[in-house]
XYZ file of C-alpha atoms in Angstrom:
420
model
C 13.716 20.243 -6.369
C 10.903 18.970 -4.010
C 11.634 16.591 -1.118
C 9.875 13.829 -2.962
C 11.900 14.319 -6.131
C 15.051 14.289 -4.181
C 14.193 10.958 -2.562
C 13.360 9.415 -5.948
C 16.157 11.053 -7.999
C 17.894 8.383 -10.056
C 21.337 7.582 -8.891
C 24.294 6.450 -10.998
C 23.565 3.561 -13.344
C 26.735 1.424 -13.288
C 27.820 -0.665 -16.219
C 28.668 -3.994 -14.625
C 27.112 -4.405 -11.193
C 29.413 -3.893 -8.195
C 30.804 -6.572 -5.945
C 27.708 -8.427 -4.595
C 29.597 -10.634 -2.053
C 27.780 -10.668 1.213
C 24.795 -8.971 -0.393
C 21.899 -11.575 -0.296
C 19.064 -9.029 0.127
C 17.031 -7.866 -2.949
C 14.488 -5.257 -2.998
C 12.322 -5.575 -6.118
C 9.977 -2.699 -6.936
C 7.755 -2.522 -10.021
C 8.126 0.687 -12.083
C 4.971 2.863 -11.894
C 3.031 -0.395 -11.419
C -0.603 0.596 -11.861
C 0.254 2.715 -14.940
C 2.537 -0.043 -16.300
C -0.237 -2.566 -16.108
C -2.711 -0.102 -17.745
C -0.433 0.447 -20.670
C -0.465 -3.190 -21.421
C -4.004 -2.515 -22.711
C -3.292 1.006 -23.981
C 0.089 0.779 -25.694
C -0.748 4.020 -27.654
C -0.335 5.922 -24.331
C 3.338 5.077 -24.000
C 5.479 8.027 -23.707
C 2.626 10.299 -22.612
C 1.903 11.492 -19.029
C -0.545 9.053 -17.616
C -2.178 9.147 -14.239
C -4.273 6.423 -12.549
C -6.767 7.543 -10.014
C -10.104 9.044 -9.331
C -11.138 11.665 -11.802
C -13.828 13.290 -9.490
C -13.435 16.584 -7.554
C -11.916 14.786 -4.628
C -10.076 12.050 -6.562
C -6.472 11.318 -5.692
C -3.573 10.014 -7.747
C -2.995 6.286 -7.226
C 0.047 6.197 -9.649
C 1.728 8.407 -12.218
C 3.890 7.549 -15.150
C 7.425 8.874 -15.141
C 6.352 11.389 -17.863
C 3.824 12.727 -15.448
C 6.227 12.765 -12.606
C 8.419 15.207 -14.550
C 5.667 17.744 -13.956
C 5.673 17.098 -10.172
C 2.751 14.706 -10.090
C 2.970 11.935 -7.557
C 0.888 9.278 -5.755
C -1.518 10.523 -3.111
C -1.749 14.013 -4.611
C -5.236 15.478 -5.160
C -6.192 14.893 -8.787
C -7.150 18.495 -9.155
C -3.549 19.596 -8.265
C -2.086 16.913 -10.556
C -4.083 18.248 -13.514
C -3.063 21.903 -12.822
C 0.540 20.653 -12.848
C -0.041 18.534 -16.005
C -3.145 19.523 -17.844
C -2.442 17.190 -20.766
C -2.279 14.119 -18.522
C -4.425 11.028 -19.414
C -6.429 10.009 -16.440
C -7.476 6.382 -16.260
C -9.628 4.878 -13.428
C -8.050 2.204 -11.349
C -8.701 -1.502 -11.955
C -7.585 -3.088 -8.780
C -8.554 -6.611 -9.695
C -6.268 -6.590 -12.652
C -3.457 -5.243 -10.595
C -3.921 -8.021 -8.097
C -3.734 -10.626 -10.757
C -0.543 -9.263 -12.161
C 0.965 -8.829 -8.706
C 0.098 -12.493 -7.871
C 1.940 -13.620 -11.001
C 5.004 -11.577 -10.186
C 5.119 -12.914 -6.491
C 4.805 -16.505 -7.780
C 7.918 -15.763 -9.971
C 9.591 -14.545 -6.796
C 8.939 -17.767 -4.934
C 10.315 -19.823 -7.613
C 13.649 -18.072 -6.738
C 13.468 -18.326 -3.061
C 10.929 -19.075 -0.367
C 12.108 -16.071 1.631
C 9.887 -13.428 0.089
C 8.543 -10.511 2.283
C 5.726 -8.634 0.490
C 5.556 -4.953 1.200
C 2.640 -4.060 -1.121
C 1.145 -5.265 -4.440
C 4.278 -4.097 -6.222
C 7.327 -4.475 -4.087
C 9.092 -7.032 -1.891
C 12.287 -8.092 -0.162
C 13.881 -11.406 -1.214
C 16.592 -13.134 0.594
C 18.458 -15.016 -2.128
C 21.379 -16.399 -0.064
C 20.002 -20.016 -0.687
C 19.672 -19.544 -4.530
C 23.319 -19.218 -5.263
C 24.140 -22.776 -6.251
C 21.084 -22.964 -8.532
C 20.901 -19.436 -9.960
C 24.292 -17.782 -9.242
C 25.292 -14.764 -7.193
C 22.756 -12.100 -6.081
C 23.344 -9.707 -8.984
C 22.759 -12.455 -11.450
C 19.594 -13.545 -9.614
C 18.475 -9.904 -9.824
C 19.051 -9.790 -13.530
C 17.173 -12.905 -14.131
C 14.205 -11.612 -12.112
C 14.141 -8.369 -14.110
C 14.251 -10.299 -17.491
C 11.485 -12.774 -16.407
C 9.220 -10.037 -15.100
C 9.541 -8.195 -18.435
C 9.060 -11.336 -20.597
C 6.193 -12.867 -18.672
C 4.237 -9.702 -17.600
C 5.392 -6.973 -19.992
C 6.349 -4.484 -17.285
C 9.575 -3.345 -15.687
C 11.048 -3.506 -12.263
C 14.010 -2.023 -10.452
C 16.095 -4.011 -8.043
C 18.452 -3.038 -5.289
C 21.084 -5.585 -4.059
C 22.647 -5.001 -0.652
C 23.649 -6.603 2.658
C 20.609 -5.128 4.465
C 16.974 -4.494 3.799
C 17.250 -0.707 4.408
C 20.098 -0.282 1.838
C 18.608 -2.528 -0.699
C 15.363 -0.513 -0.602
C 17.281 2.702 -1.037
C 19.242 1.163 -3.910
C 16.177 0.262 -5.863
C 14.829 3.759 -5.385
C 18.127 5.196 -6.584
C 18.168 3.222 -9.830
C 14.540 3.710 -11.036
C 13.191 3.306 -13.549
C 14.111 -0.181 -14.911
C 17.473 -0.402 -13.114
C 19.711 -2.639 -11.152
C 22.034 -1.272 -8.457
C 24.376 -3.236 -6.172
C 25.696 -1.558 -3.062
C 28.795 -3.568 -2.035
C 28.874 -4.631 1.672
C 32.226 -2.577 1.989
C 30.810 0.431 0.170
C 27.585 1.106 2.252
C 28.921 4.271 3.941
C 30.098 5.674 0.555
C 26.608 5.063 -0.848
C 24.687 6.299 2.180
C 26.636 9.426 3.514
C 26.008 11.750 0.491
C 22.235 11.184 0.621
C 19.769 13.742 2.133
C 18.609 13.045 5.660
C 15.025 12.402 4.279
C 16.321 9.116 2.744
C 16.465 7.558 6.218
C 13.423 5.559 7.326
C 11.819 7.472 10.107
C 12.553 10.983 8.877
C 9.382 12.812 7.945
C 9.085 16.452 7.401
C 9.080 17.423 11.095
C 12.098 15.334 11.845
C 13.813 16.618 8.760
C 13.243 20.148 10.082
C 14.537 19.166 13.459
C 17.759 17.773 11.937
C 18.229 20.973 9.711
C 18.088 23.085 12.799
C 21.101 21.101 14.056
C 22.789 21.692 10.722
C 22.364 18.179 9.612
C 21.382 17.826 5.989
C 23.099 14.589 4.765
C 23.190 11.065 6.245
C 26.971 11.389 6.618
C 26.464 14.495 8.840
C 24.163 12.424 11.044
C 26.699 9.678 11.223
C 29.298 12.117 12.613
C 27.004 13.461 15.462
C 27.301 11.607 18.712
C 24.497 9.216 19.680
C 23.950 11.237 22.905
C 23.266 14.335 20.882
C 20.768 12.698 18.539
C 18.911 11.085 21.507
C 18.812 14.415 23.475
C 17.347 16.270 20.403
C 15.099 13.511 18.940
C 14.353 11.153 21.794
C 16.108 7.889 22.713
C 14.302 5.600 20.280
C 14.448 7.862 17.156
C 17.894 9.073 17.885
C 19.322 5.518 18.175
C 17.358 4.417 15.019
C 18.823 7.190 12.903
C 22.290 6.672 14.269
C 22.246 3.021 13.313
C 20.753 3.569 9.828
C 23.349 6.340 9.138
C 26.017 3.593 9.420
C 23.899 1.185 7.367
C 23.167 -1.134 10.311
C 19.872 -2.861 9.963
C 19.640 -6.308 11.567
C 16.196 -7.139 10.306
C 15.785 -10.405 8.401
C 13.320 -11.070 5.524
C 10.062 -12.121 7.010
C 7.957 -14.349 4.876
C 4.646 -13.601 6.567
C 3.458 -10.738 8.608
C 0.144 -11.410 10.236
C -2.525 -8.991 9.157
C -3.731 -6.679 11.859
C -6.851 -5.362 10.240
C -8.777 -5.224 6.931
C -10.723 -2.181 5.942
C -11.991 -0.009 3.068
C -13.148 3.639 2.880
C -14.613 6.044 0.474
C -14.282 9.817 -0.132
C -17.509 11.291 -1.758
C -17.445 13.681 -4.567
C -19.840 15.950 -2.590
C -20.587 16.008 1.202
C -23.605 13.809 2.092
C -26.008 14.150 4.832
C -28.646 11.557 3.694
C -28.574 8.635 6.125
C -29.929 6.202 3.553
C -27.103 6.970 1.169
C -24.635 6.669 4.007
C -25.964 3.291 4.918
C -25.842 2.037 1.366
C -22.127 3.138 1.344
C -21.617 1.244 4.599
C -23.129 -1.812 2.964
C -20.921 -1.600 -0.063
C -17.787 -1.282 2.180
C -18.872 -4.009 4.455
C -19.348 -6.306 1.467
C -15.808 -5.477 0.302
C -14.332 -5.908 3.829
C -16.161 -9.215 4.327
C -14.956 -10.641 0.995
C -11.382 -9.711 1.764
C -11.595 -11.316 5.215
C -12.904 -14.581 3.649
C -10.284 -14.355 0.919
C -7.463 -14.083 3.551
C -8.949 -16.865 5.682
C -9.408 -14.515 8.561
C -12.154 -13.458 10.947
C -12.177 -10.403 13.274
C -13.757 -9.502 16.578
C -13.685 -5.602 16.350
C -15.704 -3.694 13.788
C -15.014 0.061 13.491
C -16.398 2.860 11.433
C -14.581 5.999 10.330
C -16.698 9.158 9.831
C -15.111 12.337 8.301
C -17.096 15.465 8.425
C -17.227 18.313 5.938
C -14.910 20.307 8.269
C -12.382 17.494 8.155
C -13.011 16.509 11.827
C -12.833 12.692 11.955
C -14.285 10.408 14.602
C -14.135 6.621 14.791
C -16.383 4.306 16.677
C -15.605 0.597 17.396
C -17.360 -2.361 18.926
C -15.964 -5.786 19.953
C -18.209 -8.673 19.051
C -18.858 -11.694 21.209
C -17.164 -13.924 18.522
C -15.138 -13.340 15.536
C -16.843 -12.882 12.185
C -16.091 -12.806 8.448
C -19.699 -12.209 7.468
C -20.487 -8.995 5.513
C -24.017 -8.851 6.941
C -22.734 -8.808 10.501
C -20.141 -6.192 9.679
C -22.791 -4.077 8.022
C -25.281 -4.321 10.842
C -22.684 -3.387 13.357
C -21.341 -0.549 11.193
C -24.857 0.883 10.916
C -25.394 0.745 14.630
C -22.115 2.482 15.184
C -23.031 5.283 12.619
C -26.438 5.760 14.348
C -24.775 5.829 17.811
C -22.345 8.402 16.693
C -25.295 10.986 16.200
C -24.183 12.038 12.834
C -27.258 11.025 10.802
C -27.930 14.625 9.729
C -24.289 15.780 9.578
C -22.685 16.186 6.188
C -19.936 13.606 5.627
C -17.058 13.695 3.171
C -15.723 10.176 3.894
C -16.878 6.938 5.511
C -14.880 3.839 6.193
C -15.378 0.261 7.619
C -12.610 -1.721 9.266
C -12.386 -5.147 11.056
C -9.567 -5.650 13.636
C -8.367 -8.314 16.072
C -7.967 -10.827 13.300
C -7.322 -14.560 13.610
C -7.761 -17.616 11.475
C -11.442 -18.041 10.584
C -11.244 -21.924 10.854
C -10.177 -21.539 14.462
C -12.930 -19.059 15.495
C -15.636 -20.373 17.775
C -19.080 -20.139 16.349
C -22.282 -20.674 18.138
C -25.763 -20.791 16.467
C -28.268 -18.376 17.672
C -31.599 -19.853 18.937
C -33.560 -20.842 15.862
C -30.745 -20.002 13.360
C -30.458 -22.526 10.525
C -27.167 -24.349 10.165
C -26.792 -23.032 6.617
C -27.667 -19.482 5.504
C -25.766 -16.253 5.303
C -22.343 -17.830 5.491
C -22.950 -20.250 2.662
C -24.704 -17.503 0.704
C -21.775 -15.027 0.983
C -19.197 -17.745 0.123
C -21.250 -18.578 -2.986
C -21.169 -14.904 -3.895
C -17.360 -14.961 -3.464
C -17.158 -17.812 -6.010
C -19.234 -15.993 -8.524
C -17.163 -12.810 -8.046
C -13.981 -14.643 -8.370
C -15.145 -16.097 -11.760
C -16.997 -13.221 -13.139
C -15.790 -10.188 -11.492
C -16.747 -8.278 -8.258
C -19.822 -6.626 -9.814
C -21.425 -9.847 -11.058
C -23.474 -10.329 -7.892
C -24.176 -7.939 -4.966
C -26.982 -6.934 -2.627
C -30.136 -5.624 -4.245
C -29.763 -2.307 -2.326
C -26.609 -1.716 -4.422
C -27.850 -2.572 -7.844
C -29.376 0.827 -8.662
C -26.860 2.743 -6.620
C -25.548 5.747 -8.388
C -21.766 6.002 -8.559
C -21.271 9.040 -6.400
C -17.796 8.165 -5.233
C -14.543 9.390 -6.940
C -13.197 5.947 -7.590
C -10.541 6.493 -5.045
C -11.609 3.738 -2.771
C -8.410 3.067 -0.792
C -9.362 -0.079 0.976
C -6.287 -1.638 2.587
C -4.803 -4.430 4.464
C -2.432 -3.753 7.176
């Protein structure tokens, strides 16, 4: 069994939930979210191995149904490998706008339960339901109601972990997937944690797992029995202390309703390596348009623009420039990205990936703005906001720069633009 399969192996599915006293933290995780949303429009594919992602030579898996996972297919896997493992899989291109709409509806439901919602991604969140008890009942009852309403309103399923801490709640939701509910009683945390593999602990990647195995530590319980001094000596003070605390289920972090965004970006991997500067610039334009729209949609502006350039030999370089004032304009982002690309001296070098990112974010309405000499008071900013409104109503492809209208779709569809 692979490391990933061990981490996601379903745990025991109890009949009635365990004692949820002192367990106000819920971790709600949609089951195979992208695939589940796609199956709403393609019900004939239910029960079959379905993969969402780019179908090109360099496409990657964005999500896999549980039927596909039985063959070892998982997210972030190269699509070529996924299809070797499961040749009969049905591959569907991602539709991020639809996923965002369903996600927004699910999170709106969460916030009717409690204002203390901490999003982790489009399809998972922590909820602190301590204040919902008088209105909705104890945590396990709240969890059941959330699962029922997600199914009734959106036609998809979710798994919920209920625990005294965020760390244990997240592990619980993983262990009861798919479509499960698992309560880890406050006095049963050690019993739940200690049989798990060390890879279940946050912060244990493959290298740390190997270091722990060299010490003979293969379960969380074994880590718990090792002295803190030994862990710190072998793994460093910070990581050693972190794993020692988690092995006993100690996680003092509260549910945080809003984490300020640090950066907004998007990138594209090409099907074939490209050394044509004009094609690269068109791609930088497309990505800049996407990043600018996301900035304006989030109400942010940023001062630092960076480009990511990955060559055919996988060597990757980044170049960044800090602007005189924050911007949310796609045009400014694009001009800066092109200048960074040209300054990198890679205009005749074959590239397999390009990316654009804006950092040092802050509220756009608080950003100083000074008109350049002769610049009209209305212009690009108003035009781009008008484009945002059209895109919101008719879809992202309804209006775009002329340079992109006849652009051939040479990407693999695996654009993994992200917000961090």
